[in-house]
Coordinates of C-alpha atoms in Angstrom, one line a residue:
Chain A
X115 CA -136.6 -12.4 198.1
X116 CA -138.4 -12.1 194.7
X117 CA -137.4 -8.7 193.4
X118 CA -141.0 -6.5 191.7
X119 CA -139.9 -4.4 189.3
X120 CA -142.3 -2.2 186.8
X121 CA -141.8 -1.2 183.4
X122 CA -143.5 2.2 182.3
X123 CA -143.9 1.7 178.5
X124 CA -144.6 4.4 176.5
X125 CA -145.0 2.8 172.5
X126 CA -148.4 2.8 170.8
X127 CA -147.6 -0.4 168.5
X128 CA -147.2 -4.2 169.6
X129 CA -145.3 -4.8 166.8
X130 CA -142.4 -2.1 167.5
X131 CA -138.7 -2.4 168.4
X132 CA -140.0 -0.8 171.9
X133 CA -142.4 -3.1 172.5
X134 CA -140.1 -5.9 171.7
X135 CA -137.3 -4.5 174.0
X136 CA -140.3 -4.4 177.2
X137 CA -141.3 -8.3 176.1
X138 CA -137.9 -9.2 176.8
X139 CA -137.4 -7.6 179.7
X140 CA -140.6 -9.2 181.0
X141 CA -139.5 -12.6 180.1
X142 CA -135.9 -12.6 181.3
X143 CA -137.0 -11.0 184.2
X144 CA -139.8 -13.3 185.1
X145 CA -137.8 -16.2 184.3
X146 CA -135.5 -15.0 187.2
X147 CA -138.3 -15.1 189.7
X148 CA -139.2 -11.3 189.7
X149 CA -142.5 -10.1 189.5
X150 CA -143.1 -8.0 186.8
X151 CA -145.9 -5.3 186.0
X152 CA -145.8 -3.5 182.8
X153 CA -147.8 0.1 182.9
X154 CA -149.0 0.4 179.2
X155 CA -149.5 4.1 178.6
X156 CA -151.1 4.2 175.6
X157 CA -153.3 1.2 175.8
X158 CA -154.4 2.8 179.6
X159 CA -155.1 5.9 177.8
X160 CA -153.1 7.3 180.3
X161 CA -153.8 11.0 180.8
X162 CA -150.5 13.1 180.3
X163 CA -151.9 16.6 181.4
X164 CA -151.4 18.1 184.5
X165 CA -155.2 19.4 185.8
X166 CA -157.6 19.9 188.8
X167 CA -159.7 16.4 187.8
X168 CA -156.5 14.8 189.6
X169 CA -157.6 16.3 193.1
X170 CA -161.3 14.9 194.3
X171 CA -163.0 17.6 196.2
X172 CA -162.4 20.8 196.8
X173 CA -159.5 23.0 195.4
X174 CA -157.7 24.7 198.3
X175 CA -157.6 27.7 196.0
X176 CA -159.2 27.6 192.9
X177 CA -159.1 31.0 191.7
X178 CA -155.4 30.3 191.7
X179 CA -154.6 26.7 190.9
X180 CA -151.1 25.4 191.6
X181 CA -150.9 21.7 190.4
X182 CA -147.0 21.5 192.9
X183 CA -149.6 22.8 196.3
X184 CA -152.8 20.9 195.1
X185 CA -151.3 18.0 194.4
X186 CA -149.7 18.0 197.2
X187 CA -152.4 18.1 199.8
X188 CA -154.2 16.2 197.6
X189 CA -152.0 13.0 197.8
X190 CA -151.7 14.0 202.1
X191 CA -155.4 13.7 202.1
X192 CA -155.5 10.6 199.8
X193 CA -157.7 12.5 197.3
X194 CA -155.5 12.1 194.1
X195 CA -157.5 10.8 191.2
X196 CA -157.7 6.9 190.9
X197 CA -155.5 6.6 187.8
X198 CA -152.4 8.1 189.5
X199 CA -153.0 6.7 193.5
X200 CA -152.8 2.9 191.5
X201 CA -149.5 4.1 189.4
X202 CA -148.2 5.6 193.0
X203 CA -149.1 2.0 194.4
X204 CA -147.0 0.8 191.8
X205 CA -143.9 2.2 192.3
X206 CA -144.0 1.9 196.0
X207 CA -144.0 -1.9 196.0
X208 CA -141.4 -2.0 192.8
X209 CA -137.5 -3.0 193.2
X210 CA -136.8 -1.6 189.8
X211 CA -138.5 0.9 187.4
X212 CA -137.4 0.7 183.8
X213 CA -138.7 3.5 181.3
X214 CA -139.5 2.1 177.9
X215 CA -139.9 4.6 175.0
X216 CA -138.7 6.0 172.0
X217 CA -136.9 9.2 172.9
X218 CA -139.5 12.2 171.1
X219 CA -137.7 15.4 170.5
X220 CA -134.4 14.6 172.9
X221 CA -136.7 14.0 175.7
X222 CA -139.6 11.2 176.8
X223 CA -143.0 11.1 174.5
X224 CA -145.5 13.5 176.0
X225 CA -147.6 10.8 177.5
X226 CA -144.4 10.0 179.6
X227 CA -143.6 13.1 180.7
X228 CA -147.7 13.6 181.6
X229 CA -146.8 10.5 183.9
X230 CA -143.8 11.9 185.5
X231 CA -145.2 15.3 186.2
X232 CA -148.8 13.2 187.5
X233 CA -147.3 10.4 189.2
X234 CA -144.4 11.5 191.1
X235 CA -145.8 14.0 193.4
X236 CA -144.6 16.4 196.0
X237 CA -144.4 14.7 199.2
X238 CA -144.7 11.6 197.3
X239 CA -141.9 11.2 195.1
X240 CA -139.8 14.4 196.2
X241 CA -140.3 17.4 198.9
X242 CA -139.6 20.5 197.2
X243 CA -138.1 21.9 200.4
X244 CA -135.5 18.7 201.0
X245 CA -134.2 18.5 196.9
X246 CA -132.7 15.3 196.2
X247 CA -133.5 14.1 199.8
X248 CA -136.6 12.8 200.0
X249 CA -135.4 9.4 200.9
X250 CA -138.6 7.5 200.2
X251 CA -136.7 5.7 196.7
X252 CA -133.6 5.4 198.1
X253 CA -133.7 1.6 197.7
X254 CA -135.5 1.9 194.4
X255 CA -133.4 1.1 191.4
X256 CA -134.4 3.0 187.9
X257 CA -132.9 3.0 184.2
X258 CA -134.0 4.5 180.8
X259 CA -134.3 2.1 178.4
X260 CA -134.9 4.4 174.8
X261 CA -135.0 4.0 170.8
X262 CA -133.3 7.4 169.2
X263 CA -134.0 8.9 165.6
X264 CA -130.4 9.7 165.5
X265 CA -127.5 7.8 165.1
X266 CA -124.7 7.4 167.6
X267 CA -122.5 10.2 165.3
X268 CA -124.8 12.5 166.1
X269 CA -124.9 12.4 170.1
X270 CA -121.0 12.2 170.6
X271 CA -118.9 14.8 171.7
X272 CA -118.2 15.9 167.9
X273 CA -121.7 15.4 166.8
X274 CA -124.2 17.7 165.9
X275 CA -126.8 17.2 168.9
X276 CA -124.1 17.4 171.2
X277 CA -123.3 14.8 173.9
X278 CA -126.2 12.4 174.8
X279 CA -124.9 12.8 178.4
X280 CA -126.3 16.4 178.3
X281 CA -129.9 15.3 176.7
X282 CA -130.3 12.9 179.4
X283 CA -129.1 15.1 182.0
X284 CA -132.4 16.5 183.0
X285 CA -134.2 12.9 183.2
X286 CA -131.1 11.7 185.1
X287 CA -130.4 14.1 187.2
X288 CA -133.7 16.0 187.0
X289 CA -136.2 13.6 188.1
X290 CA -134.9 10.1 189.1
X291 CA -131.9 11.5 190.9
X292 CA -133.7 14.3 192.4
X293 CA -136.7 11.8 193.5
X294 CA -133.8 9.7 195.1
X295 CA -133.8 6.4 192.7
X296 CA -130.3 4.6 192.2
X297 CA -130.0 5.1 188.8
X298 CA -128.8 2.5 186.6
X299 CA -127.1 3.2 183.3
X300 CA -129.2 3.6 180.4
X301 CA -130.1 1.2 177.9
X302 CA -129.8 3.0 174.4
X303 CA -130.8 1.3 171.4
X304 CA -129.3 3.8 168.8
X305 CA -131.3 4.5 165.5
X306 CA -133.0 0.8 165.6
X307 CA -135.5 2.2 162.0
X308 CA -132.1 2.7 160.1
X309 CA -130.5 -0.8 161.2
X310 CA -130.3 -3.7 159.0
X311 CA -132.5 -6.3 160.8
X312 CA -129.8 -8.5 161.6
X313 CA -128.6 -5.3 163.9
X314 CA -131.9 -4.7 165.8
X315 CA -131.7 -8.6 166.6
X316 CA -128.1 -7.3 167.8
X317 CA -129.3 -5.1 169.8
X318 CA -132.4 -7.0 171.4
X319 CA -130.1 -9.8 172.4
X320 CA -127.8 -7.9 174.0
X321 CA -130.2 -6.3 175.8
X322 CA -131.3 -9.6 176.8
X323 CA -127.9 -10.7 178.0
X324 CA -127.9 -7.2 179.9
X325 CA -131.1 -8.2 181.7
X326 CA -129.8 -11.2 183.1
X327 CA -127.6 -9.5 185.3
X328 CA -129.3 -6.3 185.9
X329 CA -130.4 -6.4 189.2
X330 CA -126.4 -6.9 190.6
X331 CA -125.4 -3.9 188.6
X332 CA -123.9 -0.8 190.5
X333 CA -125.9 2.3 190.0
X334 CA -124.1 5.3 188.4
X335 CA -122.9 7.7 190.5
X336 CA -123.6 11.5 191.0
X337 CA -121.7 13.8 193.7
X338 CA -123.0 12.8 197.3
X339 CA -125.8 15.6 198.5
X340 CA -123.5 16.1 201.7
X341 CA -121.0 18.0 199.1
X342 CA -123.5 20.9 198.7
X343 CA -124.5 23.2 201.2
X344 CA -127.6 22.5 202.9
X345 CA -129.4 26.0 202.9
X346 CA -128.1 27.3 199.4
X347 CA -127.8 24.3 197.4
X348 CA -124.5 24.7 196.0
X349 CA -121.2 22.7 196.3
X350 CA -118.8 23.5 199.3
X351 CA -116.2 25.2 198.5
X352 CA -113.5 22.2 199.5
X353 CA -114.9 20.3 196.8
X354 CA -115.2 22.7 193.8
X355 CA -111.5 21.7 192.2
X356 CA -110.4 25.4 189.9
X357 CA -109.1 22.4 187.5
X358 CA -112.2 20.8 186.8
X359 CA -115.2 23.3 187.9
X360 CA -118.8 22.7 187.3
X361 CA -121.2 22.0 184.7
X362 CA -123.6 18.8 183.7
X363 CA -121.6 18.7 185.3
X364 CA -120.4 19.4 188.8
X365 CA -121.1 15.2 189.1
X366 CA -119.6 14.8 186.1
X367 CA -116.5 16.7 187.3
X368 CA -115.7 18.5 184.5
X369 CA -115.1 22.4 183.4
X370 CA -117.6 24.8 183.9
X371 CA -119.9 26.1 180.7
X372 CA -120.1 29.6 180.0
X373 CA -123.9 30.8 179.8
X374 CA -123.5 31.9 176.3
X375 CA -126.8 30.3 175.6
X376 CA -128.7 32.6 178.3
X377 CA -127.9 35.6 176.9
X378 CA -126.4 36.5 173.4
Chain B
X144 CA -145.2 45.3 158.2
X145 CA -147.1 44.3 161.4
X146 CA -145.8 40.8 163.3
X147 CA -147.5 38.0 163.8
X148 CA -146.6 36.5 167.4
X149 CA -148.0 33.0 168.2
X150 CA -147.9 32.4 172.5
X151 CA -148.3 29.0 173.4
X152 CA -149.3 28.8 176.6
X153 CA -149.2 26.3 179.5
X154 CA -151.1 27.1 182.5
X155 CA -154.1 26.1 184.1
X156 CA -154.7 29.5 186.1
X157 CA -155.6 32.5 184.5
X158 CA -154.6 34.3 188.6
X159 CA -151.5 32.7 187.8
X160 CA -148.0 34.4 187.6
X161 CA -147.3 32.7 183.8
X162 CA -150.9 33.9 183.1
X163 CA -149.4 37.2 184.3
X164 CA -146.8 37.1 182.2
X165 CA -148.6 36.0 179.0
X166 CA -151.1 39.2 179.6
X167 CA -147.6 41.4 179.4
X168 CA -146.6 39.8 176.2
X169 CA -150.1 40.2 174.3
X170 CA -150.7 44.1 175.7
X171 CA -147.2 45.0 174.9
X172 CA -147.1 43.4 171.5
X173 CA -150.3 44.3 171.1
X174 CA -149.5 47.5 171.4
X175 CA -146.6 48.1 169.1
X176 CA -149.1 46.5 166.2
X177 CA -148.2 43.0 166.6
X178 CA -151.3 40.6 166.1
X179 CA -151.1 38.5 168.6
X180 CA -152.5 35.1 168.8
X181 CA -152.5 33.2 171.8
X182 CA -152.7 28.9 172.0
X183 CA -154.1 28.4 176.1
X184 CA -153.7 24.8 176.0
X185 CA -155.2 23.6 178.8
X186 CA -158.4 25.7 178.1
X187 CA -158.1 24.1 174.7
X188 CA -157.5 20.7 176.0
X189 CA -155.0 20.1 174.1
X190 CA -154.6 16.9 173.5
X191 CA -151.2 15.9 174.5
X192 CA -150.7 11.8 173.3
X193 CA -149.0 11.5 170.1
X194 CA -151.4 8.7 168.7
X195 CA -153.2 7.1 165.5
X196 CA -156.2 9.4 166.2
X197 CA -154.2 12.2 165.0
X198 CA -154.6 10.9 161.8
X199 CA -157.6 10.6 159.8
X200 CA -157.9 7.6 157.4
X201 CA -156.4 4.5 156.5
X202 CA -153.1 4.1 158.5
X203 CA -150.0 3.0 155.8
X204 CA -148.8 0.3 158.7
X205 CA -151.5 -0.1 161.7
X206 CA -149.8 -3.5 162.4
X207 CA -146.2 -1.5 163.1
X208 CA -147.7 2.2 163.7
X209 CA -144.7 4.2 163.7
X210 CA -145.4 8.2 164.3
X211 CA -142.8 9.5 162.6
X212 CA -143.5 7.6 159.5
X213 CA -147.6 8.0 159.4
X214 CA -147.8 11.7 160.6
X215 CA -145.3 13.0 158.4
X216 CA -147.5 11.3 155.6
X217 CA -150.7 12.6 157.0
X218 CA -149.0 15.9 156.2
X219 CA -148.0 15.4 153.1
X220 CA -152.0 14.1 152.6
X221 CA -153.6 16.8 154.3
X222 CA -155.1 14.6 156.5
X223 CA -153.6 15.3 159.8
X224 CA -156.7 15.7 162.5
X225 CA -157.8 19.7 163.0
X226 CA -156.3 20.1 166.0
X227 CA -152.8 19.7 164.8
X228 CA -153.7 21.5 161.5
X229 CA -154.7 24.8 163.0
X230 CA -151.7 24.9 165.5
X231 CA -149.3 24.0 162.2
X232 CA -151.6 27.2 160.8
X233 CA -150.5 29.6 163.5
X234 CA -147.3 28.9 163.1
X235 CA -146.8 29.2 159.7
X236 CA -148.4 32.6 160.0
X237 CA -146.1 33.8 162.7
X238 CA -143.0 35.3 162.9
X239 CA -142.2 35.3 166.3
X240 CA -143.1 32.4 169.0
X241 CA -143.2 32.5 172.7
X242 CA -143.4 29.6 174.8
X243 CA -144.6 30.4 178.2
X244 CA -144.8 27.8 180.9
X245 CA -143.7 26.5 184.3
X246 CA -141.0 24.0 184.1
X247 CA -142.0 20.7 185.5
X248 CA -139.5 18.7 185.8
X249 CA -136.5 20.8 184.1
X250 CA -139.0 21.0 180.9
X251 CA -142.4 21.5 179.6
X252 CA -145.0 20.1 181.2
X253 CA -146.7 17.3 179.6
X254 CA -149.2 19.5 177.7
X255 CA -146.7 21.2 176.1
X256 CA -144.6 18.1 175.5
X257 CA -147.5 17.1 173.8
X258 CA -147.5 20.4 171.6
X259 CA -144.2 19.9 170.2
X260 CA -144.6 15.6 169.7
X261 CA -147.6 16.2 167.6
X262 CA -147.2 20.1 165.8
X263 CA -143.4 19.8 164.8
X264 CA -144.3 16.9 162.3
X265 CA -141.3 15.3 160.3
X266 CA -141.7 17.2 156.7
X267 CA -143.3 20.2 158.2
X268 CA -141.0 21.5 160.6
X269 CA -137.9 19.2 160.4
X270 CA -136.5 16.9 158.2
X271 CA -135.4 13.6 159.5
X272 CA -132.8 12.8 156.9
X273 CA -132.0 16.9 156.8
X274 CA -131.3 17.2 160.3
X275 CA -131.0 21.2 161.8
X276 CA -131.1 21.8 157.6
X277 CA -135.6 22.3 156.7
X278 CA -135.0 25.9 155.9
X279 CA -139.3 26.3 156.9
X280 CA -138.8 28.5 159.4
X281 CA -135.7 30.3 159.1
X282 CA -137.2 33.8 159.6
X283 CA -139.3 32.8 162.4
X284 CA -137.7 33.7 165.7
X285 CA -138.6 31.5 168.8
X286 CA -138.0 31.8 172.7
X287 CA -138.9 29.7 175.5
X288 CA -140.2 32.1 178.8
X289 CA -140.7 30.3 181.9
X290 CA -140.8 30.1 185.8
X291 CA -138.6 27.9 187.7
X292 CA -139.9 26.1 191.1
X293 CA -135.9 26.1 192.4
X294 CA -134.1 29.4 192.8
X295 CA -130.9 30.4 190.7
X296 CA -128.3 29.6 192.8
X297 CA -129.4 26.1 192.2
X298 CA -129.2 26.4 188.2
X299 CA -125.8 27.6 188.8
X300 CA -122.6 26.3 187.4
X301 CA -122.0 25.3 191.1
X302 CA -125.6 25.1 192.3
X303 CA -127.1 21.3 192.7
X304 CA -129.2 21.2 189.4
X305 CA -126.1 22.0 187.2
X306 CA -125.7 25.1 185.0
X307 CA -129.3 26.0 183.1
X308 CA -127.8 25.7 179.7
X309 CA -127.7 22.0 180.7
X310 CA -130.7 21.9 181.1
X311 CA -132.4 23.8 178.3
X312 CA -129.7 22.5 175.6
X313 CA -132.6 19.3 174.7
X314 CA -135.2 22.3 174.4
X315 CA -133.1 24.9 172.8
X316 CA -131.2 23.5 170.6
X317 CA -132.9 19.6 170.3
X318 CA -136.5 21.2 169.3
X319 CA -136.2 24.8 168.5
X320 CA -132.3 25.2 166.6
X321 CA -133.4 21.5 164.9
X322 CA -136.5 22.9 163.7
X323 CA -134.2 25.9 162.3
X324 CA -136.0 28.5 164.2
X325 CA -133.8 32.1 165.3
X326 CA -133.8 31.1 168.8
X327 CA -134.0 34.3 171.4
X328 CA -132.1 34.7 174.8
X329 CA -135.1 33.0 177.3
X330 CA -136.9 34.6 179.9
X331 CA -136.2 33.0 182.9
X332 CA -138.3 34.0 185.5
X333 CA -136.1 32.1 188.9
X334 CA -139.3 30.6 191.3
X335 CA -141.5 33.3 191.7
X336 CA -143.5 31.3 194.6
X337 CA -140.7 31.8 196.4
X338 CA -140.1 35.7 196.2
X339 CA -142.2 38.6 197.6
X340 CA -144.6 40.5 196.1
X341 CA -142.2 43.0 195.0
X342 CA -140.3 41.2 193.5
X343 CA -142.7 39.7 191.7
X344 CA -144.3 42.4 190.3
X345 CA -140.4 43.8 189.5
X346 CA -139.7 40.2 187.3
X347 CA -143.0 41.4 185.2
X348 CA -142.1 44.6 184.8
X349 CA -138.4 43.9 183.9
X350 CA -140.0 41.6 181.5
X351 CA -142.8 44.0 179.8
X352 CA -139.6 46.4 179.2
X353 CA -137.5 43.5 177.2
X354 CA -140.4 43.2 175.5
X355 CA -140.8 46.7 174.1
X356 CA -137.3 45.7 172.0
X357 CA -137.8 41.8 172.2
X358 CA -138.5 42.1 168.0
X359 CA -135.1 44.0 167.2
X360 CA -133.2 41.5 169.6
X361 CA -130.2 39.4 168.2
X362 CA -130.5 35.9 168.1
X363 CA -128.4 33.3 170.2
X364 CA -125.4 32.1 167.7
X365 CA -125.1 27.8 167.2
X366 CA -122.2 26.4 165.5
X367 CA -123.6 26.9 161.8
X368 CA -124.6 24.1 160.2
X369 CA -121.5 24.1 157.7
X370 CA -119.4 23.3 160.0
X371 CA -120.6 20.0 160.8
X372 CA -119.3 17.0 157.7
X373 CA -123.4 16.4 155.8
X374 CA -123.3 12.9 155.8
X375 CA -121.8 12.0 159.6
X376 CA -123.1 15.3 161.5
X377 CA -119.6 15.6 163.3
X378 CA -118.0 18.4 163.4
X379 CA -115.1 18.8 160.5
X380 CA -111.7 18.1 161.8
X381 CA -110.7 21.9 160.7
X382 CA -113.4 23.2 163.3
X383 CA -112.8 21.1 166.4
X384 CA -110.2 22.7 168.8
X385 CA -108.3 20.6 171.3
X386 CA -108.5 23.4 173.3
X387 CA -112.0 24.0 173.5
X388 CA -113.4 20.3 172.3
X389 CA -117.0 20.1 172.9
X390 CA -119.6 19.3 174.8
X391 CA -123.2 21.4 175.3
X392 CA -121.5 22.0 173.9
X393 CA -119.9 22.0 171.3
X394 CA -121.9 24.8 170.2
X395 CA -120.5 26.6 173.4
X396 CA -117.1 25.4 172.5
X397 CA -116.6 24.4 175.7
X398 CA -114.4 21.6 176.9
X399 CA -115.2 17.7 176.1
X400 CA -117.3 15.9 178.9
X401 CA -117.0 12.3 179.7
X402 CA -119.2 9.4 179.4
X403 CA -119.4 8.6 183.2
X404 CA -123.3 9.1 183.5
X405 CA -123.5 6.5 180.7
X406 CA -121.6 3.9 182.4
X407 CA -120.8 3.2 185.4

């Protein structure tokens, strides 16, 4: 059957590397029968703060808002504001999500991250009592598809930003594992503004030949839920190995960090 | 001489416990003869897009808008829109910033994303092609204060969400050590929503006493900049231990982590 997949794109210019990378997704992708609906951010004017004009009528506590509770009922009672009930609609009918954007500050653009925090609701997207096992997504594919600043130096092990494993962690693990997506690898185009053209064509093809087999790929893996303890949340102690301990960690199965920046 | 302390703050709930903690951090500073100046974003509506409409005038390349490029010459220009201007105002007047917010998704919420994408412009708080090296705000000190939605034992080094420095390393080290701020020891306040009143009430009052010495604290240490070869941004060969290797990392000279959550 015809796989839907959307692409949440987060560039303000048609005429960047971004939106070049989301054109060809859209054409290889098409040309392989999916459907494909592109969610334009900017051009929606898509709101990125978290407020009570995304509930319609009342507040179930006003006087002391919680967006996590509010929402929540809100999206129970169908009373979530139009713009994010269509983006919800959305990514229940898609196969695949790809995130689109230029990585701002080792993280998604602020008009992303407004989407994330406004789209993928509690009881919608995750249940804050169930972590990671809301299984709503769980035959949803998802991948972060990013321009850096930096080179690749600077996010290897010996570079100055420090693994790019570690700056992706919270996106990865944070919100499309936790919501329950299969996550796919990412697609990083490294420092496209500092490449010769001849490069960023490079790159762009070999994102293209990337996209035409994307949909068979085999999502990455992270440590199954059933390796944690159900009330506490924290691995069992048959599978934490002394040799290789915790950290980005645990799922990456590798030694535990001190917390050295917590306290001084 | 008195301190200048610049909170911004990211809640929508002046009953709420963030709005709580805020209150501490202005009567206490307040108190000890700090002027205190406080940013309440979403009663400013902050504005939390990254877009053309930040700057006034012609546009260099409207056809390719890049942000980087346009906004660090607004700057230069002085024609960055108001908004921006005054925030970039406070915090060239203060010496110490607080960042006080709920994480949403293990960061900022949008609004606040929003706050860093459009304040921390290239040429006034970083350098692109001096990266971690703008000397601007060297004597500033910054700290990011916060409330968690998951309890502790999940931001453990064995807990589900992976160890906390994980997750604040893009924040910590990507926004606040880049822009060359003295970055304090956060206050993490673990899922208030969760706890009882009294304990509550005993995280603010455990902060309000950290805050009485918060000005004479010592910064968090990062791998100086020296260390790392100027033109690559790796670290020099004399400074990288095969013991220790890298990782978070390398500033917590902890051991290497692999690539697995980059490919499969």
């Amino acid at each position: 059957m015809a796989k839907k997949v959307l692409i949440v794109y987060a560039h303000q210019s048609s005429g960047s590397f971004n939106a070049a990378a989301k054109n060809i997704a859209v054409e290889v992708l098409t040309a392989q029968g999916c459907t494909v609906e592109v969610s334009d951010l900017y051009a929606m004017g898509f709101k990125a703060t978290a407020t009570a004009e995304d509930i319609k009528g009342d507040l179930k506590d006003a006087e002391n808002f919680c967006y996590l509770d509010e929402s929540k009922l809100a999206w129970e009672q169908g009373r979530l504001s139009d713009d994010v009930t269509k983006e919800q609609s959305k990514l229940t009918e898609a196969d695949l999500v790809i995130f689109q954007f230029p990585m701002y500050w080792f993280s998604v653009p602020g008009i992303l991250k407004g989407w994330f925090d406004r789209v993928l609701t509690n009881g919608f997207a995750f249940l804050q009592e169930k972590p990671y096992g809301l299984e709503t997504f769980k035959d949803k594919k998802a991948m972060l598809s990013f321009t850096t600043g930096s080179p690749e130096s600077m996010f290897c092990t010996i570079g100055i930003n420090g693994d790019i494993n570690v700056t992706l962690w919270p996106l990865q693990n944070g919100i499309l594992h936790y919501c329950g997506f299969q996550l796919l690898a990412p697609e990083v185009f490294w420092a496209p503004a500092l490449a010769a053209a001849g490069d960023r064509k490079n790159m762009l093809e070999s994102w293209r030949t990337r996209l035409q087999g994307l949909l068979e790929e085999e999502p990455l893996s992270f440590t199954p839920l059933d390796c944690f303890d159900k009330e506490t949340f924290q691995m069992k102690h048959e599978h934490v190995s002394e040799e290789f301990g915790l950290s980005v960690g645990i799922h990456l199965s590798k030694p535990q960090l001190s917390r050295s920046q917590m306290k001084d």
